[in-house]
Coordinates of C-alpha atoms in Angstrom, one line a residue:
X13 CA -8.9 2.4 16.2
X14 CA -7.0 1.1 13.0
X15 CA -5.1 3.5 11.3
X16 CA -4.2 3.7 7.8
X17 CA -0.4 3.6 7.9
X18 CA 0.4 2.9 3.6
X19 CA -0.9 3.5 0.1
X20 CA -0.1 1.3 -2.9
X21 CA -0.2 3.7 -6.8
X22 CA -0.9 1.2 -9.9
X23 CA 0.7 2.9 -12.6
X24 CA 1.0 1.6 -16.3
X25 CA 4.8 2.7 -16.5
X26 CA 6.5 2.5 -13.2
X27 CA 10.0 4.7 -14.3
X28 CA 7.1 7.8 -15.5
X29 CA 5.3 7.2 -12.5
X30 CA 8.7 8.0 -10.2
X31 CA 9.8 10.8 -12.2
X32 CA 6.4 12.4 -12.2
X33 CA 6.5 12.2 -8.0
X34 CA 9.7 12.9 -7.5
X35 CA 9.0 15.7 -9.6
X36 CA 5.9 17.4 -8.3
X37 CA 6.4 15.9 -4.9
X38 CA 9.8 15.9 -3.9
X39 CA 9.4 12.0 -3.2
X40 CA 12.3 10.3 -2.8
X41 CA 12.0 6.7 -4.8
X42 CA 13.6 3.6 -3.9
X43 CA 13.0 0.5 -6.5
X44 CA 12.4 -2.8 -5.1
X45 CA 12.9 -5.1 -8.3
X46 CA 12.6 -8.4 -6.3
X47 CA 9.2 -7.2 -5.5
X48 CA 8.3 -5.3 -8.4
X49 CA 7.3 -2.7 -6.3
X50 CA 8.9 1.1 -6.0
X51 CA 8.4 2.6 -2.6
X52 CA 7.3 6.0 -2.0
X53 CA 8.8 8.1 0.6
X54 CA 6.6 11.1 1.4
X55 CA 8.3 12.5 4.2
X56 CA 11.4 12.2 6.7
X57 CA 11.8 8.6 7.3
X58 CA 14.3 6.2 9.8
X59 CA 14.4 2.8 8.5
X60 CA 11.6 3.0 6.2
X61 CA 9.1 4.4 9.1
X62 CA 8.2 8.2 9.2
X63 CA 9.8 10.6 11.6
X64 CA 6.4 12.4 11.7
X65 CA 3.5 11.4 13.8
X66 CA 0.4 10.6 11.3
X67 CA 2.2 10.8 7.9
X68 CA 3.0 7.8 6.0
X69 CA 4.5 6.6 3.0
X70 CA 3.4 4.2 0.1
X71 CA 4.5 2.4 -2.9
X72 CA 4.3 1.9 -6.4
X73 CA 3.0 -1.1 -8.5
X74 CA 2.3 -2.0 -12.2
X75 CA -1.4 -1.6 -13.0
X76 CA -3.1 -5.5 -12.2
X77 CA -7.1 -5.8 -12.8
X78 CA -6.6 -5.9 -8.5
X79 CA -5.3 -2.7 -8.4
X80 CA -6.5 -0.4 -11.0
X81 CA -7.1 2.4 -8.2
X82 CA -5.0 3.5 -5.7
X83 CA -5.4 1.3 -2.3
X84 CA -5.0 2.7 1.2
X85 CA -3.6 0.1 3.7
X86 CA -5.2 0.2 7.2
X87 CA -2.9 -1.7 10.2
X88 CA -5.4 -4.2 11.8
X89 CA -4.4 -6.5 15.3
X90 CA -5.3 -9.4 13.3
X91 CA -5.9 -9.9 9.9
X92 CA -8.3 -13.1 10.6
X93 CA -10.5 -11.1 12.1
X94 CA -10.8 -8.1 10.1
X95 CA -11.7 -10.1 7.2
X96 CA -14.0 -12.2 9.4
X97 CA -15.8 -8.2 9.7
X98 CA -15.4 -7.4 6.6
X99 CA -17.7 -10.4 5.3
X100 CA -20.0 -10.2 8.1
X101 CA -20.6 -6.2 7.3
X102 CA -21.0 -7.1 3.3
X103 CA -17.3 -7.3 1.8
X104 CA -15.1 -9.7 0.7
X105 CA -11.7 -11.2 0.3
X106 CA -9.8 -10.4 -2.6
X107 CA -6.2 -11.7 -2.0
X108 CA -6.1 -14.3 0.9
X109 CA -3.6 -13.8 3.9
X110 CA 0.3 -13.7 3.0
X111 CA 3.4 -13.4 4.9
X112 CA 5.5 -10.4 4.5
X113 CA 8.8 -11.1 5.8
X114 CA 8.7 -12.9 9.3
X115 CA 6.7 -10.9 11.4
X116 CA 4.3 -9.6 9.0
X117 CA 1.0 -10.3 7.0
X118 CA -1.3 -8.6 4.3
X119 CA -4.4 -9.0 2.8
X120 CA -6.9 -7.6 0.6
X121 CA -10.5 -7.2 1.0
X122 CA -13.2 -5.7 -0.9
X123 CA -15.6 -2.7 1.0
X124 CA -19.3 -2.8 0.8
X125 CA -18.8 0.0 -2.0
X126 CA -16.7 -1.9 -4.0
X127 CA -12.9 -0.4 -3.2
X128 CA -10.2 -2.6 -2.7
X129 CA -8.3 -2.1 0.9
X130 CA -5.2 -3.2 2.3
X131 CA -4.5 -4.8 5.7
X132 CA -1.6 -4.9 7.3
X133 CA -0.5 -7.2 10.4

């Protein structure tokens, strides 16, 4: 079973967006400028992974006409073949395939409902 183990925010205002979660969440924030990206912790984490078994932790982005809802990301064995599914079951690929760092890989794909969802190798 693939779990979902992130969740990307758009937000039109990304320093807003981190005050208003710190503030009603107690997330901690961590900006990511090289990435344009602001990650989310949620809960007790080592080395950017949680502590706690089934909790997860996310990010924040700028609003794109990709992401104008938030996004879960679901961890897949291989991303090849979960968009090879997805097409096959009535969805499509919305951002081909890209490295994340050395050992990693994300994608984006569209449902048969129309929501945009992350995968993560």
């Amino acid at each position: 079973m693939n779990g979902v183990v992130h969740f990307e925010v758009p937000t039109d205002n990304l320093v807003r967006a981190q005050k208003f979660y710190a503030e009603v969440f107690g997330w901690k924030t961590t900006e990511l400028p090289e990435l344009g990206t602001v990650m989310l912790e949620t809960t007790e984490s080592e080395h950017g992974r949680p502590k706690r078994a089934g909790a997860i932790n996310g990010s924040m982005t700028l609003r794109q006409d990709l992401s104008r809802q938030p996004v879960i990301v679901i961890a897949v064995a291989s991303i090849d073949e979960t968009v090879a599914a997805v097409e096959q079951a009535g969805g499509s690929v919305v951002q081909a395939k890209i490295a994340m760092g050395s050992n990693a890989h994300y994608a984006r794909v569209i449902d048969s409902e129309g929501n945009v969802i992350g995968l993560w190798e």
